[in-house]
Structure formats: C-alpha cells, structure tokens
Short mmCIF file of C-alpha atoms and ligand atoms in Angstrom, two decimals:
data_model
loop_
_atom_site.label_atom_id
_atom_site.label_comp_id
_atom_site.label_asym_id
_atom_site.label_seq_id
_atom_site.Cartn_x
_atom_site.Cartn_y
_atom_site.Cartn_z
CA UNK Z 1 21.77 8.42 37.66
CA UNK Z 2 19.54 9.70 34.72
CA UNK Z 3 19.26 7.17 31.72
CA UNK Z 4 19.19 8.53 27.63
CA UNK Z 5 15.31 7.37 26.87
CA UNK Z 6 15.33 4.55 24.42
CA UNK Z 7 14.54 5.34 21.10
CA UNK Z 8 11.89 2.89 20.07
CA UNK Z 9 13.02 1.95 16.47
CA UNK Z 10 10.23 3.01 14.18
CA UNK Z 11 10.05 -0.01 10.88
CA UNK Z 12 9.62 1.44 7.64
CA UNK Z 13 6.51 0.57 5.95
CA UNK Z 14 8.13 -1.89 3.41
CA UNK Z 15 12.02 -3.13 3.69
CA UNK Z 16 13.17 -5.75 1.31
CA UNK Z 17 16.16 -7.59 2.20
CA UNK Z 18 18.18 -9.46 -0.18
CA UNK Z 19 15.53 -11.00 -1.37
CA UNK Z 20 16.32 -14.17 -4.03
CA UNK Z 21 14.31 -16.07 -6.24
CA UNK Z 22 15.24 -18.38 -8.22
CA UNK Z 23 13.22 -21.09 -10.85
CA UNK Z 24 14.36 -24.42 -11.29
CA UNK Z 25 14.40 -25.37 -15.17
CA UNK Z 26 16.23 -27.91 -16.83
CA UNK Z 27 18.38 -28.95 -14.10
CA UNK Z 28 19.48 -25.13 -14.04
CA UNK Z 29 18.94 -22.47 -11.88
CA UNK Z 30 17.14 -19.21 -13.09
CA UNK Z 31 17.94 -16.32 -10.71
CA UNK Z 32 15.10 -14.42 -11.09
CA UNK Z 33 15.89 -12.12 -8.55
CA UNK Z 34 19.26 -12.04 -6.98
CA UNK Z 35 19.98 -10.32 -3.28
CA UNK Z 36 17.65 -7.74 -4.09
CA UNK Z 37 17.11 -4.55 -1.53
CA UNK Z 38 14.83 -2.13 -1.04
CA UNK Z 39 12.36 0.62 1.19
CA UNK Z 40 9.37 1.93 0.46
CA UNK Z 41 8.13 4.54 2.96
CA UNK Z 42 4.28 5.91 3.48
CA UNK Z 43 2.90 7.79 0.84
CA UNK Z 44 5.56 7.42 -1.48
CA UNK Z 45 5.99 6.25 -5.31
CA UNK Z 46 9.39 3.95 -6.26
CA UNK Z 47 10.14 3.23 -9.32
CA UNK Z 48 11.26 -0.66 -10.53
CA UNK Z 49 12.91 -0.26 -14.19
CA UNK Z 50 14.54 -2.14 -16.20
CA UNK Z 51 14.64 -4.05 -19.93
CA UNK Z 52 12.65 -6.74 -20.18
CA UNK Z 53 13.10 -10.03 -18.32
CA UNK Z 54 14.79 -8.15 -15.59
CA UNK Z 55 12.61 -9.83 -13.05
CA UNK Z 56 10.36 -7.27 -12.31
CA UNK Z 57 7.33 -8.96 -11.92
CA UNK Z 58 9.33 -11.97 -10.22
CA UNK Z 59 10.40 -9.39 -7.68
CA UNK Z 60 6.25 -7.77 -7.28
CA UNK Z 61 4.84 -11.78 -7.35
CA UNK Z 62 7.45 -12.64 -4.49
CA UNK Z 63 6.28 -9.31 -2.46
CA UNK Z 64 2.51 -10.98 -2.97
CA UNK Z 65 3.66 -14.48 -1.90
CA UNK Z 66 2.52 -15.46 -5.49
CA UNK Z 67 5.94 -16.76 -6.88
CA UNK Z 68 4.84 -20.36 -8.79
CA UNK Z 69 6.34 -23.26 -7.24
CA UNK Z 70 7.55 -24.73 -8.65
CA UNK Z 71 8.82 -24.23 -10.66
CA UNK Z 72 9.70 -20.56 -8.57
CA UNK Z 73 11.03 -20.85 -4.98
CA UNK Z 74 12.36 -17.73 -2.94
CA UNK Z 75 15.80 -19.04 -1.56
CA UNK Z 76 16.56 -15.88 0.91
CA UNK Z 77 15.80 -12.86 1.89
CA UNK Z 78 13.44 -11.24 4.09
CA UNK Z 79 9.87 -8.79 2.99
CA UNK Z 80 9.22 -6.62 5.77
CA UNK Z 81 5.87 -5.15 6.13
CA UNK Z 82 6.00 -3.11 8.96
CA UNK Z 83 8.55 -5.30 10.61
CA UNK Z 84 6.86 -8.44 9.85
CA UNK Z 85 8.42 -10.98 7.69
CA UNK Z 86 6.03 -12.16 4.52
CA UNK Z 87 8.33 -14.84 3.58
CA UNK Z 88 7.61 -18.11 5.02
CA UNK Z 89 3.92 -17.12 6.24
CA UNK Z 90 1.40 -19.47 5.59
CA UNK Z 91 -0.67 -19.10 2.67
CA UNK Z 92 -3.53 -18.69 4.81
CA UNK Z 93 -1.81 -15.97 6.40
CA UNK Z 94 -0.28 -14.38 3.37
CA UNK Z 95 -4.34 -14.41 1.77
CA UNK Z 96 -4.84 -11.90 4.63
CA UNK Z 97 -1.78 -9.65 3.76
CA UNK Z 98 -2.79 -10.08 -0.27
CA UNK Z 99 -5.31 -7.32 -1.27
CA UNK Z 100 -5.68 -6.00 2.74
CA UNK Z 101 -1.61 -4.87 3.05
CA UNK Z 102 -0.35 -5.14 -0.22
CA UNK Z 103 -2.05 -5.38 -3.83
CA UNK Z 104 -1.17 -5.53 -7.31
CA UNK Z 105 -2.10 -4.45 -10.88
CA UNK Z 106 -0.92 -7.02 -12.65
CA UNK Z 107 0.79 -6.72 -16.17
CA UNK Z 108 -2.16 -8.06 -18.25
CA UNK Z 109 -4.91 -6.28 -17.24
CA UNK Z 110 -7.30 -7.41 -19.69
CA UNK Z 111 -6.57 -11.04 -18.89
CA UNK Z 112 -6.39 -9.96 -15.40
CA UNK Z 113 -10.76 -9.77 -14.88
CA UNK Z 114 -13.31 -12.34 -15.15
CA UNK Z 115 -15.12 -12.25 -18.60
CA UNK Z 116 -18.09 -14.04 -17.39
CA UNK Z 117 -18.74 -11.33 -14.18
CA UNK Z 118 -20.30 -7.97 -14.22
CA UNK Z 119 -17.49 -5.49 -13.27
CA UNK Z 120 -19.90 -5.01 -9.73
CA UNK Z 121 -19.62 -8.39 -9.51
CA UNK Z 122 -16.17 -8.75 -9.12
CA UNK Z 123 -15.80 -6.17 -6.76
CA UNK Z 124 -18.73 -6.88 -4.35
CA UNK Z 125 -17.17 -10.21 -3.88
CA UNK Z 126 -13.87 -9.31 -2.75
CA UNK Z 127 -15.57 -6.71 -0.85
CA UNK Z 128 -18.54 -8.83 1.41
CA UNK Z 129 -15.48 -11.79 1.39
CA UNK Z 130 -12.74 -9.72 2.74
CA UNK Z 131 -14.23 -6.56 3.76
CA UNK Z 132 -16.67 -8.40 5.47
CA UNK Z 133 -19.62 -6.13 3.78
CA UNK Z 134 -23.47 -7.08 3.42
CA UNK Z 135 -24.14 -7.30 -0.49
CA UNK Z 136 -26.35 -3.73 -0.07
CA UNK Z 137 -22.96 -2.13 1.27
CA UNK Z 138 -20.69 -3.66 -1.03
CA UNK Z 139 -22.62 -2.50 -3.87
CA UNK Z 140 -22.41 0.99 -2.63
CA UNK Z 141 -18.74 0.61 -1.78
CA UNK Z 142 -18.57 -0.46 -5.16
CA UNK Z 143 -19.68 2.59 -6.48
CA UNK Z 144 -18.08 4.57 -4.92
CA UNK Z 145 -14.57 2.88 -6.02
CA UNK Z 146 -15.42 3.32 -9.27
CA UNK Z 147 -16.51 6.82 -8.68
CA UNK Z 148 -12.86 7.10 -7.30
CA UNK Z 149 -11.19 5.90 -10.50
CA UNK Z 150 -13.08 7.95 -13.10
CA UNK Z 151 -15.03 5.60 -13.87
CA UNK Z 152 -17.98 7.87 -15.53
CA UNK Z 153 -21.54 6.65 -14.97
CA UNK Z 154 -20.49 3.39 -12.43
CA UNK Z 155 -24.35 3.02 -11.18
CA UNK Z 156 -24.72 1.83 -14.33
CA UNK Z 157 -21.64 0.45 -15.68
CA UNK Z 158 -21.11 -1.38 -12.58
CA UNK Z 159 -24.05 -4.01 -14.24
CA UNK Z 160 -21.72 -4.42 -17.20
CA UNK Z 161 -19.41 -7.38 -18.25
CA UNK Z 162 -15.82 -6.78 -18.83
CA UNK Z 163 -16.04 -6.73 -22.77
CA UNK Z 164 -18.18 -3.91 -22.73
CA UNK Z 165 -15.55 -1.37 -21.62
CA UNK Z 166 -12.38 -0.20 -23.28
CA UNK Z 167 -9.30 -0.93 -22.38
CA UNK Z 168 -8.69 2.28 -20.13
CA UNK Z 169 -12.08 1.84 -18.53
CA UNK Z 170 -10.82 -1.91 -17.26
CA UNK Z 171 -7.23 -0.45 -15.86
CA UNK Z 172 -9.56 1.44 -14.11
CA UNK Z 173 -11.62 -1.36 -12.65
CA UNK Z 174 -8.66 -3.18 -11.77
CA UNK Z 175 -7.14 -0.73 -10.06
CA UNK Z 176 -10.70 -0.27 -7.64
CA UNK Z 177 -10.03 -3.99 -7.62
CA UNK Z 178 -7.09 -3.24 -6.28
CA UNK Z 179 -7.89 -0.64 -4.13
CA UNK Z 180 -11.02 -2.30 -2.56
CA UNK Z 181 -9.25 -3.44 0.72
CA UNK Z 182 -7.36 0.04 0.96
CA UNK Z 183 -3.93 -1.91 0.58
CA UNK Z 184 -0.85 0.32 2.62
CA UNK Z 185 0.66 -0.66 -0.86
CA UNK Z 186 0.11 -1.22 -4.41
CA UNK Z 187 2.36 -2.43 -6.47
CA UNK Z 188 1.61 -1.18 -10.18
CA UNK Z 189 3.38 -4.28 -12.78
CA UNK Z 190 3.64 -1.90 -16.00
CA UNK Z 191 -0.10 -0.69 -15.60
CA UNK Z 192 -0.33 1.71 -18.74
CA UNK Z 193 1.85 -0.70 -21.79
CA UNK Z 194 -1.43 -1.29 -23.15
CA UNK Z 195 -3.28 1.68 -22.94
CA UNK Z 196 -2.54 5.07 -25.21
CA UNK Z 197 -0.57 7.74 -24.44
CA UNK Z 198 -3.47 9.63 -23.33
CA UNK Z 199 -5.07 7.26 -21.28
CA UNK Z 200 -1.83 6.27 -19.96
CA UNK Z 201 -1.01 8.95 -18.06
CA UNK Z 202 -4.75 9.65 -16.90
CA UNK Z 203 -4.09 6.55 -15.53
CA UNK Z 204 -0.90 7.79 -13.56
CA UNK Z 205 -2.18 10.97 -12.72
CA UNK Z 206 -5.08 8.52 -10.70
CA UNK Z 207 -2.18 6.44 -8.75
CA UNK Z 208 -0.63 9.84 -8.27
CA UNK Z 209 -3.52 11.12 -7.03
CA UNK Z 210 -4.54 8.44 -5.10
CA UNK Z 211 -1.18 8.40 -2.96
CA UNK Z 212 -1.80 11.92 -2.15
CA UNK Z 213 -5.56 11.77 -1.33
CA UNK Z 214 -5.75 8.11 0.52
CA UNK Z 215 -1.44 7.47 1.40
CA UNK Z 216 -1.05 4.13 -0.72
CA UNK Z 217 2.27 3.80 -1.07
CA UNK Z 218 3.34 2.80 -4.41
CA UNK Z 219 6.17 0.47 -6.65
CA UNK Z 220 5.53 1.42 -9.87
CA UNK Z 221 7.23 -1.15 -12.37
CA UNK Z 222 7.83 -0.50 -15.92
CA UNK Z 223 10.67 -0.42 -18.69
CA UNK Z 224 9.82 3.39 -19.11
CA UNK Z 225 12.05 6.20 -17.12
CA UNK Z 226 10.07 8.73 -19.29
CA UNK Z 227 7.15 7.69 -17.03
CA UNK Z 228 9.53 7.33 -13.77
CA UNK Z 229 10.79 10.75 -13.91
CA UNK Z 230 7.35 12.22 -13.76
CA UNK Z 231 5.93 10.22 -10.69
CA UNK Z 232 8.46 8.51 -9.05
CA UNK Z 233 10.30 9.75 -5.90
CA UNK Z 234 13.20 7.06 -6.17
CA UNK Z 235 14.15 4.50 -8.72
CA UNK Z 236 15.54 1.27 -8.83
CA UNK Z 237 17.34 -0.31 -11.66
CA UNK Z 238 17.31 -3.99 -12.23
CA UNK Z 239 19.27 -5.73 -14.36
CA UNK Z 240 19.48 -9.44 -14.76
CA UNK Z 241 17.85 -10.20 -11.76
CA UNK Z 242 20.00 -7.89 -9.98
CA UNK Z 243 19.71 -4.35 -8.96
CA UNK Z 244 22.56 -2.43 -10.07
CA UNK Z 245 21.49 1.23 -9.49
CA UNK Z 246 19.34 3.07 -6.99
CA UNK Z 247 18.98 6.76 -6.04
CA UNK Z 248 16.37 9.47 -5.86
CA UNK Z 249 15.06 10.09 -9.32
CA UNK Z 250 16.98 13.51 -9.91
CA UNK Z 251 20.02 11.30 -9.00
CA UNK Z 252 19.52 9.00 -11.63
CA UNK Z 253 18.68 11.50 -14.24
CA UNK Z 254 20.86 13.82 -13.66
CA UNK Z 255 24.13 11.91 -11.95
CA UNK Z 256 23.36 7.97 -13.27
CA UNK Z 257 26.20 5.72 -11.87
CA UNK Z 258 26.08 2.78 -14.20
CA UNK Z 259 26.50 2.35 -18.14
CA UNK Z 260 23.53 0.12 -17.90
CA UNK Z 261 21.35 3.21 -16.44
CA UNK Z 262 23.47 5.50 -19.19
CA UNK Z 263 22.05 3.96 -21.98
CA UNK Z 264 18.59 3.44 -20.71
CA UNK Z 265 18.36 6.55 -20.11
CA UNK Z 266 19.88 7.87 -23.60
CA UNK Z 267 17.21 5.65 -25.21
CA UNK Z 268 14.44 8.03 -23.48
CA UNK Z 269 13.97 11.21 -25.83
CA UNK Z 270 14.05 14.41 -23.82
CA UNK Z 271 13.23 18.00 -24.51
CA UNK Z 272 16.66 19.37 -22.84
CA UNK Z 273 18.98 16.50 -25.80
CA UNK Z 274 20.87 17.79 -28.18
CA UNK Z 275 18.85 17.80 -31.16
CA UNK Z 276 22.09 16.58 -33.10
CA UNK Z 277 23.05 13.72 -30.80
CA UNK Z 278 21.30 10.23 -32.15
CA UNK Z 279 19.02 8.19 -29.58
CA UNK Z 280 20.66 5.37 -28.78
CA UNK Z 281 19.81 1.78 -28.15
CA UNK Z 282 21.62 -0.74 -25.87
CA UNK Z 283 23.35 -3.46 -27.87
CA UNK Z 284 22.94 -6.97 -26.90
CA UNK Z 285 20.26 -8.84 -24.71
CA UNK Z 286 19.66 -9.57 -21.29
CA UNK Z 287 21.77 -13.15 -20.58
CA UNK Z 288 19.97 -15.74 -19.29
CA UNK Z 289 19.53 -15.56 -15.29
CA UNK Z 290 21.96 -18.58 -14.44
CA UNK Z 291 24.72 -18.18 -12.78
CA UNK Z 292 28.08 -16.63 -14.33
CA UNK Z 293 31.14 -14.72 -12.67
CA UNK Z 294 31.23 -11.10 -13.30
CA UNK Z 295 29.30 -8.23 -13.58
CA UNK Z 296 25.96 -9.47 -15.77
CA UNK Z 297 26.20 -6.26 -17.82
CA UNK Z 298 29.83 -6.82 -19.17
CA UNK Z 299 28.93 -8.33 -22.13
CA UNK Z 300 27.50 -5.02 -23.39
CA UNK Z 301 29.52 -2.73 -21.58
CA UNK Z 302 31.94 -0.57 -23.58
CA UNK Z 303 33.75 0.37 -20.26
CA UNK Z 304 33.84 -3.48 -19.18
CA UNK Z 305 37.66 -4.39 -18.56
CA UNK Z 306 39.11 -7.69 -17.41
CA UNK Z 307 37.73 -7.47 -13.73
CA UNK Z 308 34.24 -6.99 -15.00
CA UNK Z 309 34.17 -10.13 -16.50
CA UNK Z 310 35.51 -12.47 -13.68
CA UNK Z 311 34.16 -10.31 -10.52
CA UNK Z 312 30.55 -9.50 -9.64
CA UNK Z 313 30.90 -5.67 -8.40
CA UNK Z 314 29.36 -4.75 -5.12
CA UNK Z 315 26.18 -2.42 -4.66
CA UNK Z 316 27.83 0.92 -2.62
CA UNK Z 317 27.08 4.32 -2.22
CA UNK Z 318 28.70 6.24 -4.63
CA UNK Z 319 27.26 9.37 -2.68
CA UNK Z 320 24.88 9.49 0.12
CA UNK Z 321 21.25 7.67 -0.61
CA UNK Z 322 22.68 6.76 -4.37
CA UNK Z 323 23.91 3.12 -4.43
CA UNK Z 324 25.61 1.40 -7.87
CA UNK Z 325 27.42 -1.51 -8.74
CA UNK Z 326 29.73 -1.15 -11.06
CA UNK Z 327 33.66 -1.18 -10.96
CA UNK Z 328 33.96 1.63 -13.63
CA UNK Z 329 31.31 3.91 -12.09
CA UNK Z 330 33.51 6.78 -12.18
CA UNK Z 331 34.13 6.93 -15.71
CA UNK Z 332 30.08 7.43 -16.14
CA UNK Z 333 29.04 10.69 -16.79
CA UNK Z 334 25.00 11.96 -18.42
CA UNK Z 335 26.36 14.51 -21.44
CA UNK Z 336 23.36 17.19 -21.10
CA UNK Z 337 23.10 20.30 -22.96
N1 ATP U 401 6.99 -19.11 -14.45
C1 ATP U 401 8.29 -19.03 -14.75
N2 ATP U 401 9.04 -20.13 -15.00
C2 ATP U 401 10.35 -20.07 -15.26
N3 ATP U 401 11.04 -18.92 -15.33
C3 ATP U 401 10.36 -17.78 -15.08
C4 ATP U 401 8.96 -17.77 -14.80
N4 ATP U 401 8.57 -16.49 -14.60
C5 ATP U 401 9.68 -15.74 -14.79
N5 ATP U 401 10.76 -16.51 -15.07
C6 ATP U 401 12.13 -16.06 -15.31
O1 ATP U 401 12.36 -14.87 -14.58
C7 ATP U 401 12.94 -13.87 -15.43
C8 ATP U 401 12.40 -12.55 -15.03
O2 ATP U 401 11.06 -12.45 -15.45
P1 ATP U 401 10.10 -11.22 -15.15
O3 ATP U 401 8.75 -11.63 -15.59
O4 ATP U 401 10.26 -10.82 -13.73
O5 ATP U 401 10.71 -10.10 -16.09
P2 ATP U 401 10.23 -8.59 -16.22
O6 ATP U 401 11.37 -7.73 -15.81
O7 ATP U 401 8.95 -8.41 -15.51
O8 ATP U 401 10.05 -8.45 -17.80
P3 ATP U 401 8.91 -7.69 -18.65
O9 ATP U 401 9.38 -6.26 -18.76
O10 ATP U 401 8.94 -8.38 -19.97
O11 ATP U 401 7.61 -7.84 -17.95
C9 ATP U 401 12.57 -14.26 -16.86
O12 ATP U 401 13.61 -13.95 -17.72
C10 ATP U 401 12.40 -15.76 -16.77
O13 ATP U 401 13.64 -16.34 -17.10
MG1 MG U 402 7.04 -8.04 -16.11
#
C-alpha cells in the first residue's frame, strides 16, 4: 500500500488570531481591540487604517507585548510568529522577540530617542546588548545602518545628540534603531504624520526599499489610504476597535465593501474624481470602545437600518481574499469616473 506524503504545514510568518484588548477604566471596559485577525507573509507591506482612536497602536503595542497593564490587558487571542504564540510569554522571553523578531517605529518619533545620547550612542547599545557586538563593531555596524537609511555623512553625525538633526534625519535614526537587530518585521505606527510631504515619502520609499533589499516584512499603520495605496499590498480597516474591512489594496480601492471604507476613501483626493463631486468627510466620531449591540458604525451610517443597530454583523468574504462586516454591504458601491 503506497501512502499520500504528508504535507508538512508551512506557518505564515505572522497570523493574528482574534486578538482582544481591552483597558479597564472607570469600572468600564475599553475594547481597544476586539477579535481582531490578521497575516502578514515574508516580504510583504499591510496596511492598518483607520480614524483616529481606532486602536491602531493598541493592536502594534499588543504585537510587541508592550500593552500597559494595567490599565491594558489582552483578554484573547493568539500572535503567531512563525507558529509560536507571543501572548502569554514571559517578559523575559518577549525582550528577546522585541527588536530581534519584531520592531516598531513608534508614533512619536521625536519623543521616541534619548535627548541626552549621541545618535551612535543609542544604537551601539542595543547593538553590543543584543547583537552581542564589541563596541569597535557596533560602531561600524552603526554606520553602516545609518548609511542604510540616508543618513548623509553618519561618521560624523553618528557623534551628534538628537537635537541636532531635523525631524526627517531622526525618523531616520529610529528606523536604524529599528532595524539594528534585522527584525522579520517592523511594524511602522504612522511613521511620516510629522514629517513633510517630501520627506514623508522619502521616508516610505526607504521601508519600501528596505522590504525589497533585506525582506522585512512590514504593517504600516496610519489614517492615510493616499499613502496605503502606494505601498501597501493589503489593507486592513479598523474601526472601533474592530476590523470591519480587509482585502488586497486594489480591492479596497476599487470594490470597498463597507460605508465606513466608502467614506474614508471619498475623503482621499484622487486624480481619476470627478472634479465636480465635493470631498467628503465622515459625520460623527468614533464611540467610545465599551461595549454596545450593533454594528459600531451605525450611528453614522446612512445605510444603517434597524438590524444594524441591535446586531453586530459578522466579518465574511464578500469575494475570495476580501472580507467585510457589514449587513448592507451590497448596497456599497465606489462611483469612479
Ligand atoms: N493607556 C491607555 N489607557 C486607557 N485607554 C487607552 C490607552 N491607550 C489606548 N487606549 C484606548 O484605546 C483606544 C485606541 O487607541 P489607539 O491609540 O490604538 O488609537 P489609534 O487608532 O492608534 O489612534 P491614532 O490614529 O490617534 O493614533 C483609544 O480610544 C483609547 O480609548
Ligand atoms: Mg495611534
């Protein structure tokens, strides 16, 4: 008798499985992130969106084991790095994943580095602590990051302090920051808001760049699709906590599911609109992350009906790869010239 070979199930690189957290505030419960899901494969570039307080950086700090608690706690879910579970490792063993496996740019980059360090300094650290470098090495390394980043002149600049560089200059040094223990993945929490236009997408043609050249794998979070649609492969929209659209990035664009994605997208100007059709803003705010029956997005929605409001829609695939949640979905349709 001749037995079928097993195939040996290959784990993605990153699978996020309903993943919860939730901050405890005033005896109430702030769902930060609620039964979130996700892949990210090698080499590629997702795309987190959504307005803000979303929980887009709840979602990145509970990837990095960095959710505060308390008040923060994850409540479920499983982060799979390779088929390894993150949640529940020790914080000993979740140093060794932070910066090695996984890294982050976080939001405030110019809070983010020490003033009181040379830019060298900061890096040679991490570097002989975690790379495990002599100081002569990890000055050289150093350099070489920077040299990496477009940093111009790092022999020299690497002596400087923080305030001595503009604000472009210090993405940059956080990202070698980032880079230093050549994470599988870095996650990228809204790393050009501060920067200008022109320095913002130097700075995305570098994480572009750097997936291609060195195979990071990237989540690239931001309230921007404008920025999405140029560099991200997939995208994944949140909304209160929840995600409530996911696809391929032409999908969204070109074949968005939910109202919510409708009018973020309408809000982004684009070559191909109508001149005479307005830009258009999303009325209302983002609710507060308790706990409420219904779809979170009713509130704004002009499709919303009666069953919006009392029952949470399901995330399913309204065609193959493209998930959505909404009970109205087919009524949704992107007006393009
Ligand atoms: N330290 C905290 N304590 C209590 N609640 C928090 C804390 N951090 C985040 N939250 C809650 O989690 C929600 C999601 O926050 P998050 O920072 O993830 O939003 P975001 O999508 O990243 O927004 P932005 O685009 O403004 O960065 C917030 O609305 C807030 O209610
Ligand atoms: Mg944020």
């Amino acid at each position: 008798m001749t037995t079928k070979p097993v195939k040996e199930k290959k784990s993605k690189l990153l699978e996020v499985r309903n993943l919860r957290t939730v901050f405890r505030k005033d005896d109430e419960d702030i769902i930060a992130v609620n039964n979130l899901s996700f892949d990210l494969n090698p080499g590629e570039i997702v795309g987190l969106v959504g307005e803000s307080g979303c929980g887009k950086s709840v979602t990145a700090l509970s990837l990095m084991g960095l959710v505060p608690d308390p008040p923060g706690k994850i409540m479920g879910g499983e982060v799979l790095l390779e088929g390894k579970n993150l949640i529940n490792l020790s914080e000993n063993n979740m140093q060794k994943v932070r910066g090695k496996e996984i890294s982050m740019i976080f939001q405030e980059p110019m809070t983010s580095l020490n003033p009181v360090l040379t830019i060298g300094e900061q890096i040679t650290e991490i570097l002989e602590l975690h790379g495990g470098l002599s100081s002569k090495e990890a000055i050289k390394e150093a350099i070489s990051l920077l040299k990496l980043v477009g940093l111009p002149d790092p022999e020299l600049r690497i002596n400087e302090h923080p305030h001595k560089l503009s604000g472009g200059q210090r993405q940059r040094v956080m990202i070698a920051i980032a880079l230093s223990c050549n994470p599988k993945i870095l996650i990228a929490d809204e790393p050009t808001t501060a920067l200008d236009v022109t320095i913002q997408t130097q700075i995305l043609e570098l994480i572009q760049k750097l997936t291609k050249d060195i195979g990071t794998s990237v989540i690239l979070i931001t309230h921007n699709l404008g920025i999405l649609a140029r560099y991200a492969s997939k995208i994944h929209v949140m909304y209160a906590g929840n995600l409530i659209e996911s696809g391929s990035t032409d999908e969204i664009f070109y074949n968005p599911k939910h109202p919510y994605t409708l009018g973020l997208l309408n809000s982004v100007p684009r070559l191909d609109f109508d001149p005479k059709m307005e830009l258009s803003t999303i009325l209302g705010e983002v609710p507060d992350l308790t706990l409420k029956p219904g779809c979170s997005f009713a509130p704004r929605c002009q499709l919303a009906t009666k069953k919006c409001i009392s029952t949470v829609p399901p995330l399913t695939e309204s065609k193959k790869g493209h998930m959505v949640a909404c009970w109205e979905s087919s009524k949704v349709t992107r007006k393009l010239r």
